[in-house]
Amino acid sequence: MVTATGQNKTTGKSNASTSPSSQLQAPTGEPAENLEIAPEQPGYRPISSSVTAESLQRLPSQSLRIATFKNLQRSQGNHQAARIARQLRDTPPKPKQSPAAMIQRDLAFDPDWESTGLGNLFTWGGSQASADKAKEDYNKLFKPLEDLLVEMTSISQMKKSSITTRAKKVVDFIKAKQNKKTPVKWAEREQLKTDIELNLTEAKLIVTDYEKSRLENYTSQSDETGVALDQIGKKQPYLPDKIKVLQEEAANLSKLKQWDDADQKMKELSTLVKGVAKFKITYDSLIQKYKTATGDKDYAPTLIKSTWEAAVQSSKDGNPAGGLRELESIEKFITTVADSGLIKNVKTNYPTAHGKKDYCPGVLKDLRDALTTADTPKAWNIGLTNLKKVIDEVFELEKEVTALEDRANELSTEEDKEAILEKLEEFKTLAWKEMTKAKLVPIENSLQTYEVVELDITNPITTTHYKKSRQKITRKRLADIGLPVEETGKIQTVLNNIGKGKPDSYPDSWKWGEEYENRDNGLPVLGGALTYREYYVKPEKSSEGFGERRIVASSDGKKIYYTNNHYGSGNAATAFTCIKW
Amino acid sequence: MASGNAKTQVNMPDYSIVSQPVTYINKSDLARFKDALKELDFQVFELNGEKVRDAESLFEQAARDWPHPPYLTPDSWPALADCLWTSLVESAHPKVVLLWTEAQNMLDGGLPVLITGIEVVSSNLKNAAKKSKADPAEVYYRLVISGSGPNFPPFQAG
């Protein structure tokens, strides 16, 4: 069996007799087992690229020479190995030194050993100059390598690399020497120095490349994040404060070359920024609708407002995904409210209905408040419909009451006027459920009674060129005029056919929708594009020809007048009766 | 011998003297103008404007001189318009001239009534023409205002 030292344990003799390396002899001739450096020592293996015949000869043991030579063979090939072997053959071995001298030299150490802690690892003798050289070597070579090793082992990717392993072996070897205060054999020193130099150079290059790569990677990530942040916008209310913190932490770690930690921070930052970017998409798509939906604080559903604010706060607190979920949970609700289009109307109509009219029901406020507490689009829609319905009813009642008030104010008898207005005021104080149109009917009937009394009150003509004191208008429902059934029926026939067409039984030459020019201003002057239209009403007897009955209606159909005396001919008391107003 | 290619000449009536809905004619030419209307087969209703100064006097005179059903009185603007309408649309005569003479009397304080009267009558003639029982192509409902003085041009026939 051949040991790592090159000796056959069985025979105790060297096995290097048949190969070129078998001719190698330890310059000192000392036995291999006395050597400090042996291949089986973990960690250390000389680098053969720097081997020369002279350096081989300086090696302290035969086994080490053999191992180094084999390394040389592997790394530089047989040709080079053969050249070295020839040199060895031709180079006479150096004269032996006595063991005592060797020990003396090897044990020589730096007098400052204790104070500097540098040890005498590289001392080349006991002189001060050698000690200085050792310090210089230590500071220039070993210390940088030791420091670099710390850095390399801190890098996960480099921890198990061959260069780290080799450098560690060198450092461990030297440290072991230091701990034991054992000097390195002089013959090993040159090789050790060479190995340290080579390891240091290679490690520096690798570490530099590595750091450059990590820095580039860090910068790239940082740039990407910066672009994403620019796209999001720096003043968004939902921008997490954590972003700035992470940016600073990552920057600091990168300065300390703690790349893994810096990367971790950048990864965290990138994830956060991506989350915010995603949040932004939904936020941007909803913000206008949100503003519309909450345009009036009185109608903004509390759920929308609170959830929206919570979503923004969640993102700001560094949880944009949570914020996004909040937004998505109310997205449909926001859309429902914003797109309803009714809120704008209600915004105007509600205060009008609620604020102006005494008879506006208290239920209206409850309905409005129900909108703010609605927690689903469906509930809000129902609430809005209910509110709108009541508002419409309020407006309708308001219209009816106002019309009655206007008519009452036209009454010339103060007592009558006050009586009607008083009844209307009473109506306004009714409870909402009792406040129905049906309750207005008796009031209107009373009003009509008073209006009938005013039949003979003239509507004076102001233009001097027409007959005076003849054009009079009164206002009565058709049924209240007191006309014969026959006449009422014929009027009703015309009324039923206005806007439809002349009844077949009417002569073609009869006026039906011809313009009535109101030359006397006998009827109220119409505004805008409205005109009066004239319709003949059949007389009682056909022998009367066209007769004297006429209906004149405004072209919008809202006002209809009736005359049965040919526009007040013959000084009739009344020219027209307004039968629809 | 008569030529087989000889053309038959037809004299078409010339209505140019009443080409407009309202025609103004000087009193001095009125007789000649009325003759021309007769030649054209016009039925002329002549309102004597000698005493007409305002609306009321106009309505009174219209009730005497202008057509209206026996049961209707043209005593207001709408009544006047309606009377003219009912008379004309029921009439089988397609050529009618409503003549208002001595209209110069209206220029002394009665101009608004003159203008309104012209408007009311002319617009009714136009509307009635659309409803006339006569052949629409042969219907000529016209208003002629006659008076003395420079406001009324001489008659220039043909």
XYZ file of C-alpha atoms in Angstrom:
739
model
C 0.000 0.000 0.000
C 1.263 3.374 -0.925
C 0.555 6.187 1.442
C -0.063 9.732 0.468
C 3.494 10.453 1.434
C 4.777 8.117 -1.264
C 6.013 5.494 1.138
C 5.090 1.858 1.089
C 3.891 1.200 4.571
C 4.574 -2.436 4.219
C 8.174 -2.122 3.086
C 8.953 1.284 4.491
C 10.713 2.056 1.240
C 10.032 4.662 -1.312
C 7.927 3.626 -4.360
C 9.337 6.295 -6.594
C 12.069 4.230 -8.172
C 10.538 3.528 -11.607
C 9.212 6.897 -12.593
C 11.057 10.141 -13.231
C 9.736 11.272 -9.903
C 11.293 8.262 -8.271
C 14.632 9.933 -8.777
C 13.618 12.918 -6.732
C 15.351 13.222 -3.476
C 14.526 15.460 -0.575
C 17.264 18.076 -0.428
C 17.517 17.685 3.237
C 17.249 13.970 3.167
C 15.004 14.010 6.150
C 12.351 11.318 6.479
C 8.980 12.018 5.022
C 7.129 11.467 8.277
C 8.869 14.488 9.742
C 7.455 16.838 7.145
C 4.902 19.362 8.211
C 3.156 19.370 4.911
C 1.801 16.113 3.663
C -0.850 15.405 0.999
C -3.113 13.840 3.572
C -3.219 17.066 5.420
C -6.642 18.440 4.614
C -6.706 21.499 2.562
C -3.290 22.131 1.297
C -2.009 21.116 -2.131
C 0.783 22.983 -3.862
C 0.047 24.518 -7.172
C 2.208 22.801 -9.736
C 2.138 25.520 -12.345
C 4.857 27.373 -10.502
C 7.067 24.341 -10.082
C 10.633 24.434 -11.273
C 13.389 21.924 -10.787
C 14.911 24.203 -8.194
C 11.669 24.607 -6.289
C 11.123 20.880 -6.355
C 14.493 20.395 -4.836
C 13.650 22.783 -2.101
C 10.622 20.801 -1.087
C 11.152 19.226 2.303
C 10.209 15.661 1.508
C 10.320 13.123 -1.213
C 6.607 12.417 -1.022
C 5.867 16.081 -1.481
C 8.161 16.234 -4.453
C 6.422 13.223 -5.986
C 2.982 14.706 -5.408
C 4.072 18.038 -6.832
C 5.659 16.355 -9.818
C 2.449 14.431 -10.519
C 0.530 17.620 -10.354
C 3.018 19.079 -12.786
C 2.456 16.152 -15.085
C -1.277 16.618 -14.945
C -1.234 20.328 -15.421
C 1.623 20.773 -17.906
C 1.901 17.437 -19.575
C 4.583 14.791 -19.829
C 6.883 16.876 -21.966
C 7.252 19.546 -19.349
C 7.454 16.938 -16.611
C 10.255 15.244 -18.491
C 12.100 18.525 -18.852
C 11.844 19.127 -15.133
C 12.983 15.584 -14.480
C 16.039 16.142 -16.676
C 16.865 19.326 -14.816
C 16.570 17.501 -11.537
C 18.871 14.840 -12.796
C 21.381 17.396 -13.917
C 21.158 19.526 -10.822
C 23.339 18.347 -8.000
C 21.583 18.258 -4.693
C 22.457 20.934 -2.232
C 24.701 19.988 0.612
C 22.889 18.603 3.521
C 22.289 20.709 6.513
C 22.447 19.305 9.916
C 19.102 18.589 11.625
C 20.103 20.916 14.373
C 20.682 23.732 11.928
C 17.381 23.017 10.283
C 15.574 23.071 13.552
C 17.437 26.179 14.566
C 16.386 27.888 11.347
C 12.844 26.622 11.386
C 12.351 27.581 14.934
C 13.676 31.032 14.366
C 10.808 33.377 14.937
C 9.932 36.975 14.964
C 10.893 38.610 18.202
C 7.676 40.606 17.946
C 5.606 37.450 17.762
C 3.707 38.035 20.924
C 3.106 41.714 20.297
C 2.051 41.581 16.651
C 0.473 38.177 16.611
C 1.848 37.803 13.135
C 3.946 34.826 13.980
C 7.059 33.815 12.198
C 5.364 32.080 9.418
C 7.416 33.617 6.705
C 10.563 34.350 8.501
C 13.598 33.475 6.496
C 15.871 33.174 9.403
C 16.230 34.851 12.656
C 17.333 38.197 11.391
C 15.359 41.378 11.820
C 15.302 41.742 8.060
C 13.691 38.360 7.746
C 11.161 39.222 10.376
C 10.333 42.404 8.510
C 9.987 40.437 5.313
C 7.660 38.039 7.068
C 5.495 40.900 8.273
C 5.428 42.375 4.830
C 4.445 39.058 3.305
C 1.815 38.595 5.927
C 0.310 41.990 5.357
C 0.561 41.906 1.607
C -0.401 38.327 0.986
C -1.886 36.419 3.792
C -3.994 39.140 5.366
C -5.645 40.176 2.041
C -6.289 36.531 1.249
C -7.746 35.981 4.688
C -9.987 39.038 4.288
C -10.972 38.006 0.811
C -11.818 34.556 2.054
C -14.203 36.062 4.546
C -15.892 37.871 1.703
C -15.913 34.811 -0.529
C -17.432 32.575 2.099
C -20.093 35.164 2.713
C -21.167 34.824 -0.910
C -23.387 31.838 -1.231
C -22.494 31.218 -4.844
C -18.768 31.234 -4.018
C -18.917 29.372 -0.751
C -18.254 25.996 -2.332
C -16.248 27.093 -5.331
C -12.839 25.552 -5.916
C -11.035 28.846 -5.452
C -12.667 29.319 -2.077
C -11.818 25.799 -1.102
C -8.220 26.256 -2.123
C -7.876 29.609 -0.452
C -9.458 28.215 2.660
C -7.005 25.384 2.725
C -4.124 27.814 2.536
C -5.573 30.059 5.213
C -6.482 27.138 7.457
C -3.021 25.755 7.082
C -1.369 28.993 8.053
C -3.800 29.599 10.891
C -3.124 26.151 12.225
C 0.524 27.042 12.230
C -0.243 30.269 13.954
C -2.345 28.637 16.607
C 0.300 26.109 17.367
C 2.979 28.755 16.971
C 4.612 26.306 14.697
C 6.837 27.726 12.028
C 6.443 26.695 8.460
C 9.306 24.714 7.166
C 11.610 26.856 5.186
C 11.349 24.584 2.187
C 7.593 25.042 2.081
C 7.600 28.770 2.378
C 8.362 29.666 -1.203
C 5.750 27.329 -2.518
C 3.270 28.525 0.057
C 3.966 32.107 -0.858
C 3.489 31.312 -4.523
C 0.237 29.521 -3.812
C -1.049 32.409 -1.736
C -0.186 34.855 -4.488
C -1.913 32.732 -7.083
C -4.965 32.143 -4.910
C -5.165 35.790 -4.036
C -4.935 36.928 -7.639
C -7.487 34.444 -8.860
C -9.813 35.070 -5.956
C -9.585 38.820 -6.442
C -10.512 38.462 -10.066
C -13.394 36.189 -9.290
C -14.639 38.333 -6.450
C -14.339 41.448 -8.606
C -16.243 39.812 -11.442
C -18.788 38.520 -9.029
C -19.283 41.861 -7.392
C -19.517 43.539 -10.753
C -22.146 41.044 -11.816
C -24.107 41.462 -8.603
C -23.879 45.218 -8.820
C -25.134 45.128 -12.393
C -27.936 42.844 -11.362
C -28.808 45.113 -8.449
C -28.696 48.224 -10.635
C -30.877 46.557 -13.225
C -33.469 45.639 -10.630
C -33.307 49.087 -9.148
C -33.809 50.666 -12.576
C -36.774 48.427 -13.358
C -38.384 49.324 -10.095
C -37.718 53.007 -10.729
C -39.438 52.860 -14.113
C -42.419 51.062 -12.623
C -42.657 53.672 -9.890
C -42.509 56.480 -12.418
C -45.403 54.874 -14.263
C -47.405 54.654 -11.081
C -46.714 58.254 -10.171
C -44.929 59.561 -7.155
C -47.807 61.414 -5.547
C -50.440 58.713 -5.543
C -52.295 58.549 -2.240
C -51.992 54.794 -2.200
C -48.219 54.691 -2.653
C -46.838 52.587 0.231
C -44.421 54.299 2.611
C -42.595 51.004 2.711
C -41.299 51.552 -0.802
C -38.970 54.291 0.316
C -37.820 52.254 3.287
C -37.058 49.239 1.120
C -35.226 51.388 -1.395
C -32.994 52.804 1.308
C -32.354 49.432 2.888
C -31.470 47.854 -0.433
C -29.145 50.721 -1.286
C -27.360 50.426 2.029
C -26.945 46.667 1.674
C -25.564 47.080 -1.806
C -23.036 49.577 -0.500
C -21.991 46.990 2.040
C -21.817 44.441 -0.774
C -24.326 42.309 1.029
C -25.715 41.283 -2.272
C -27.998 38.505 -1.163
C -29.668 40.699 1.387
C -29.780 43.583 -1.085
C -31.345 41.264 -3.648
C -33.864 40.109 -1.121
C -34.850 43.696 -0.416
C -35.057 44.451 -4.120
C -37.214 41.403 -4.647
C -39.485 42.516 -1.851
C -39.569 46.013 -3.321
C -40.285 44.714 -6.812
C -43.157 42.561 -5.552
C -44.571 45.523 -3.685
C -44.295 47.852 -6.673
C -45.914 45.289 -8.965
C -48.741 44.965 -6.489
C -49.171 48.719 -6.400
C -49.140 48.851 -10.219
C -51.915 46.295 -10.301
C -53.813 48.251 -7.676
C -53.383 51.383 -9.769
C -55.106 49.833 -12.805
C -58.306 49.161 -10.910
C -57.989 52.389 -8.953
C -57.633 54.471 -12.124
C -60.523 52.729 -13.843
C -62.768 53.404 -10.885
C -61.687 56.798 -9.639
C -64.004 58.804 -11.900
C -66.925 56.552 -11.147
C -66.057 56.776 -7.474
C -66.084 60.557 -7.610
C -69.410 60.496 -9.421
C -70.841 57.939 -7.052
C -69.786 59.952 -4.019
C -70.320 63.329 -5.633
C -72.747 64.305 -2.976
C -71.840 63.268 0.492
C -75.473 62.916 1.466
C -75.974 60.187 -1.085
C -72.627 58.488 -1.086
C -73.123 55.013 0.257
C -71.079 54.653 3.416
C -69.869 51.264 2.308
C -68.315 52.687 -0.848
C -66.596 55.515 0.940
C -65.254 53.481 3.814
C -64.122 50.600 1.626
C -62.458 52.935 -0.823
C -60.576 54.691 1.937
C -59.630 51.351 3.476
C -58.351 50.130 0.118
C -56.156 53.173 -0.339
C -54.894 52.890 3.226
C -54.195 49.202 2.774
C -52.035 49.925 -0.261
C -50.337 52.776 1.542
C -49.588 50.423 4.404
C -47.794 48.105 2.007
C -50.584 45.707 1.174
C -51.762 46.678 -2.309
C -53.137 43.202 -2.951
C -55.408 43.603 0.031
C -56.361 47.066 -1.160
C -57.133 45.682 -4.594
C -59.428 43.095 -3.088
C -61.222 45.899 -1.269
C -61.672 47.851 -4.507
C -62.890 44.809 -6.381
C -65.396 44.103 -3.638
C -67.145 47.447 -4.264
C -66.447 47.825 -7.990
C -69.930 46.749 -9.017
C -71.466 48.935 -6.358
C -69.522 51.979 -7.498
C -70.530 51.327 -11.098
C -74.166 50.921 -10.138
C -74.264 54.201 -8.252
C -72.173 56.152 -10.761
C -74.034 54.877 -13.813
C -77.484 55.258 -12.327
C -77.565 58.845 -13.492
C -80.320 59.401 -11.022
C -78.144 60.566 -8.206
C -77.623 63.864 -9.971
C -81.348 64.348 -10.236
C -81.895 63.320 -6.709
C -79.130 65.632 -5.622
C -81.126 68.521 -7.020
C -84.606 67.201 -6.497
C -84.215 65.991 -2.978
C -83.290 69.345 -1.480
C -86.018 70.955 -3.551
C -88.584 68.472 -2.419
C -87.321 68.312 1.112
C -86.336 71.866 1.721
C -88.952 73.983 0.043
C -92.235 72.354 0.670
C -93.847 72.170 4.057
C -95.800 69.146 3.111
C -92.788 67.119 2.119
C -92.947 63.880 4.045
C -90.509 62.966 6.754
C -90.188 59.616 5.091
C -88.127 61.296 2.408
C -85.224 61.824 4.757
C -85.462 58.231 5.932
C -85.358 57.067 2.327
C -82.345 59.219 1.619
C -80.566 57.938 4.703
C -81.361 54.407 3.601
C -79.274 55.057 0.501
C -76.208 55.862 2.531
C -76.485 52.657 4.507
C -77.208 50.402 1.534
C -74.589 47.702 1.418
C -75.294 46.154 -1.965
C -75.989 47.544 -5.436
C -79.406 45.923 -5.327
C -80.292 47.513 -2.006
C -79.083 50.871 -3.258
C -81.104 50.602 -6.461
C -84.247 49.780 -4.537
C -83.562 52.628 -2.142
C -83.038 55.065 -4.971
C -86.183 53.944 -6.756
C -88.180 54.416 -3.583
C -86.687 57.838 -2.990
C -87.288 58.911 -6.565
C -90.870 57.713 -6.409
C -91.600 59.730 -3.301
C -89.855 62.784 -4.740
C -91.965 62.473 -7.884
C -95.060 62.219 -5.752
C -93.995 65.276 -3.797
C -93.437 67.220 -6.986
C -96.760 66.085 -8.376
C -98.561 67.143 -5.234
C -96.623 70.394 -5.249
C -97.763 71.005 -8.814
C -101.360 70.283 -7.968
C -101.344 72.407 -4.856
C -99.550 75.280 -6.585
C -102.066 75.207 -9.430
C -104.929 75.357 -6.952
C -103.208 78.162 -5.078
C -102.801 80.091 -8.316
C -106.441 79.652 -9.164
C -107.446 80.633 -5.653
C -105.335 83.770 -5.899
C -107.228 84.720 -9.046
C -110.502 84.769 -7.185
C -111.755 88.298 -6.812
C -113.621 87.625 -3.615
C -111.166 87.785 -0.768
C -113.235 85.522 1.457
C -113.358 82.810 -1.181
C -109.657 83.094 -1.797
C -108.793 82.793 1.877
C -111.112 79.841 2.322
C -109.415 77.889 -0.437
C -105.902 78.825 0.644
C -106.690 77.802 4.185
C -107.840 74.399 3.039
C -104.660 73.992 1.028
C -102.543 74.859 4.063
C -104.427 72.254 6.056
C -103.674 69.756 3.352
C -99.961 70.445 3.698
C -100.053 69.518 7.338
C -101.487 66.075 6.708
C -99.407 63.004 7.390
C -97.680 61.682 4.297
C -99.903 58.628 4.054
C -102.988 60.792 4.129
C -101.651 63.338 1.724
C -103.211 62.056 -1.464
C -104.523 63.675 -4.589
C -107.994 62.498 -3.635
C -107.834 64.868 -0.691
C -107.444 67.764 -3.129
C -110.606 66.976 -5.066
C -113.059 68.572 -2.605
C -110.825 71.637 -2.397
C -110.855 71.948 -6.154
C -114.615 71.493 -6.267
C -115.006 74.360 -3.836
C -112.689 76.430 -5.931
C -114.698 75.716 -9.059
C -117.829 76.811 -7.289
C -116.212 80.114 -6.546
C -114.911 80.373 -10.091
C -118.375 79.801 -11.574
C -119.609 82.781 -9.659
C -117.085 84.857 -11.528
C -118.568 84.106 -14.917
C -119.581 87.657 -15.466
C -116.327 89.218 -14.472
C -114.858 90.700 -17.595
C -111.473 90.136 -18.980
C -110.916 93.651 -20.310
C -109.648 94.193 -23.794
C -106.812 96.649 -23.880
C -106.599 97.395 -27.568
C -108.696 100.379 -28.534
C -109.402 99.244 -32.063
C -111.673 96.398 -31.119
C -115.049 96.167 -29.589
C -114.792 96.603 -25.866
C -116.655 94.926 -23.048
C -117.550 91.931 -25.154
C -114.547 89.609 -25.152
C -114.862 87.842 -21.863
C -113.425 84.591 -20.752
C -114.428 82.442 -17.875
C -113.057 79.140 -16.779
C -115.178 76.128 -16.082
C -115.047 72.442 -16.549
C -117.191 71.361 -19.445
C -119.548 69.490 -17.170
C -119.958 72.540 -14.989
C -120.953 74.992 -17.688
C -124.511 73.798 -17.606
C -124.878 73.216 -21.329
C -127.550 70.979 -22.800
C -126.556 67.352 -23.022
C -126.767 67.559 -26.793
C -124.269 70.420 -26.903
C -121.921 68.886 -24.371
C -121.941 65.662 -26.324
C -121.019 67.410 -29.554
C -118.260 69.359 -27.853
C -116.956 66.145 -26.379
C -116.967 64.564 -29.819
C -114.673 67.312 -31.059
C -112.494 67.142 -27.993
C -112.109 63.412 -28.427
C -110.993 63.890 -32.007
C -108.589 66.799 -31.619
C -105.219 65.544 -32.668
C -106.747 62.528 -34.379
C -108.634 63.910 -37.341
C -111.948 65.284 -38.350
C -114.862 62.885 -37.711
C -116.217 61.371 -40.911
C -119.608 62.913 -40.306
C -118.143 66.421 -40.536
C -118.343 68.321 -43.853
C -115.025 68.744 -45.556
C -115.405 72.519 -45.656
C -115.717 72.824 -41.886
C -112.741 74.213 -40.067
C -110.728 71.534 -38.422
C -107.387 72.649 -37.111
C -107.279 75.863 -39.128
C -105.216 78.571 -37.507
C -107.164 80.912 -35.265
C -105.300 84.158 -35.401
C -106.695 85.642 -32.185
C -106.801 89.050 -33.808
C -108.812 90.525 -30.978
C -106.447 89.200 -28.369
C -109.642 87.737 -27.035
C -107.690 84.769 -25.846
C -104.437 84.877 -23.927
C -101.471 85.544 -26.142
C -99.466 82.391 -26.748
C -95.729 82.315 -26.551
C -93.079 80.618 -28.631
C -94.210 78.632 -31.619
C -97.649 77.907 -30.227
C -100.720 78.892 -32.175
C -104.430 78.490 -31.714
C -106.333 75.963 -33.790
C -110.003 76.206 -34.545
C -112.543 73.411 -34.717
C -116.187 73.625 -35.651
C -118.741 72.044 -33.359
C -121.928 70.826 -34.928
C -124.946 73.049 -34.262
C -128.074 71.731 -32.701
C -129.863 71.627 -36.043
C -128.276 70.891 -39.368
C -130.317 73.694 -40.901
C -128.096 76.112 -39.043
C -125.274 75.348 -41.423
C -121.921 75.977 -39.826
C -123.586 77.184 -36.664
C -121.919 79.356 -34.084
C -120.159 76.759 -31.990
C -116.394 76.775 -32.105
C -113.603 75.235 -30.162
C -110.238 76.941 -30.113
C -107.295 75.017 -28.690
C -103.677 75.883 -28.209
C -101.520 73.819 -30.548
C -99.967 71.989 -27.589
C -103.466 70.994 -26.498
C -102.996 72.313 -22.993
C -105.611 75.070 -23.181
C -108.999 74.671 -24.810
C -111.685 77.302 -25.171
C -115.285 76.968 -26.268
C -117.653 79.509 -27.734
C -121.217 78.856 -28.697
C -121.940 82.451 -29.708
C -119.541 82.925 -32.585
C -116.751 84.467 -30.562
C -119.076 86.589 -28.490
C -121.245 87.993 -31.271
C -124.159 90.130 -30.358
C -122.644 91.613 -27.228
C -122.722 88.291 -25.458
C -121.525 88.438 -21.865
C -118.886 85.810 -22.463
C -116.995 85.146 -25.655
C -115.127 82.022 -24.542
C -115.201 79.583 -21.731
C -111.902 77.959 -20.936
C -112.761 74.306 -20.532
C -109.197 73.028 -20.184
C -106.320 74.822 -18.531
C -109.989 76.136 -99.064
C -109.055 75.834 -95.478
C -105.710 74.358 -94.770
C -105.733 71.133 -92.863
C -102.704 72.404 -90.893
C -104.281 75.636 -89.747
C -103.861 76.192 -85.972
C -106.831 77.050 -83.794
C -106.070 80.178 -81.720
C -107.483 80.282 -78.165
C -107.603 83.529 -76.189
C -106.582 82.736 -72.605
C -108.001 85.098 -69.935
C -105.443 87.488 -68.549
C -105.566 87.600 -64.773
C -102.572 89.862 -64.433
C -104.713 92.671 -63.047
C -105.266 90.559 -59.930
C -102.021 88.688 -59.959
C -101.396 89.440 -56.265
C -103.561 88.423 -53.294
C -104.069 92.107 -52.557
C -104.374 94.693 -55.308
C -104.396 98.487 -54.817
C -106.235 100.639 -57.339
C -106.859 104.333 -57.633
C -110.436 105.404 -57.253
C -110.301 107.210 -60.626
C -109.725 103.900 -62.405
C -112.114 101.842 -60.314
C -114.936 101.740 -62.892
C -112.588 100.581 -65.630
C -111.040 98.064 -63.242
C -114.424 96.621 -62.306
C -115.294 96.270 -65.994
C -112.146 94.313 -66.493
C -113.076 92.081 -63.568
C -116.490 91.468 -65.066
C -114.903 90.512 -68.305
C -112.904 87.971 -66.411
C -116.103 86.666 -64.814
C -115.253 87.745 -61.287
C -117.936 88.016 -58.672
C -117.275 91.332 -56.913
C -118.399 92.117 -53.331
C -117.889 95.826 -52.829
C -117.524 97.210 -49.305
C -118.391 100.859 -49.276
C -115.687 102.384 -47.143
C -117.096 105.846 -47.117
C -118.018 105.636 -43.428
C -115.464 103.155 -42.327
C -112.915 104.616 -39.899
C -112.342 101.924 -37.325
C -112.964 98.240 -36.599
C -116.524 98.599 -35.474
C -117.555 100.603 -38.523
C -115.700 98.148 -40.694
C -117.571 95.205 -39.154
C -120.890 97.005 -39.570
C -120.163 97.736 -43.213
C -118.896 94.231 -43.829
C -122.141 92.856 -42.442
C -123.907 94.873 -45.125
C -121.608 94.462 -48.119
C -119.538 91.349 -47.782
C -120.887 87.817 -47.854
C -121.769 86.002 -44.666
C -124.265 83.349 -43.640
C -127.570 84.715 -42.379
C -127.029 83.297 -38.929
C -123.562 84.794 -38.480
C -122.516 88.379 -37.965
C -119.039 89.621 -38.795
C -118.787 91.751 -35.685
C -115.278 90.883 -34.606
C -112.099 89.927 -36.373
C -112.564 86.193 -35.849
C -116.254 86.558 -36.737
C -115.393 88.429 -39.928
C -112.825 85.827 -40.874
C -115.236 83.019 -40.114
C -118.033 84.667 -42.102
C -115.800 85.021 -45.140
C -114.608 81.443 -44.750
C -118.042 79.906 -44.503
C -119.346 81.968 -47.426
C -116.483 81.279 -49.754
C -115.981 77.570 -49.114
C -119.684 76.981 -49.659
C -119.757 79.135 -52.802
C -119.590 77.436 -56.165
C -118.193 80.555 -57.807
C -114.463 80.224 -58.179
C -113.610 83.876 -58.911
C -114.361 86.301 -56.102
C -113.056 89.780 -55.416
C -113.667 91.496 -52.097
C -113.426 95.191 -52.811
C -112.862 97.819 -50.102
C -113.464 101.297 -51.447
C -112.639 104.713 -50.033
C -109.812 103.130 -48.143
C -108.003 106.493 -48.034
C -110.309 107.200 -45.070
C -108.361 104.666 -43.052
C -105.134 106.585 -43.467
C -106.238 109.175 -40.963
C -105.994 107.280 -37.686
C -107.284 103.963 -38.957
C -104.143 102.531 -40.423
C -103.845 99.668 -37.864
C -107.397 98.558 -38.670
C -106.723 98.825 -42.411
C -103.618 96.701 -42.084
C -105.306 94.171 -39.783
C -108.281 94.056 -42.086
C -106.071 93.358 -45.085
C -104.241 90.646 -43.152
C -107.399 88.980 -41.843
C -109.234 89.051 -45.161
C -106.322 88.047 -47.375
C -105.241 85.160 -45.152
C -108.833 83.913 -44.996
C -109.220 84.141 -48.750
C -106.085 82.109 -49.107
C -107.204 79.449 -46.598
C -110.735 79.330 -47.991
C -109.380 78.826 -51.499
C -107.816 75.589 -50.326
C -111.184 74.330 -49.123
C -113.273 75.659 -51.992
C -115.645 73.280 -53.709
C -114.559 74.722 -57.057
C -111.740 73.407 -59.196
C -108.583 74.455 -57.342
C -106.932 75.503 -60.615
C -109.754 77.925 -61.328
C -110.093 79.479 -57.868
C -109.217 83.167 -57.598
C -110.094 84.769 -54.280
C -108.730 88.319 -54.197
C -108.859 91.458 -52.102
C -108.796 94.841 -53.827
C -108.228 98.060 -51.910
C -109.359 101.191 -53.654
C -108.971 104.811 -52.680
C -107.997 108.238 -53.789
C -104.686 109.943 -53.479
C -101.105 109.042 -54.178
C -101.200 105.847 -52.092
C -103.363 104.141 -54.678
C -101.788 103.513 -58.091
C -103.625 103.952 -61.429
C -105.033 100.946 -63.219
C -102.833 99.707 -66.016
C -104.671 97.042 -67.906
C -102.822 94.617 -70.105
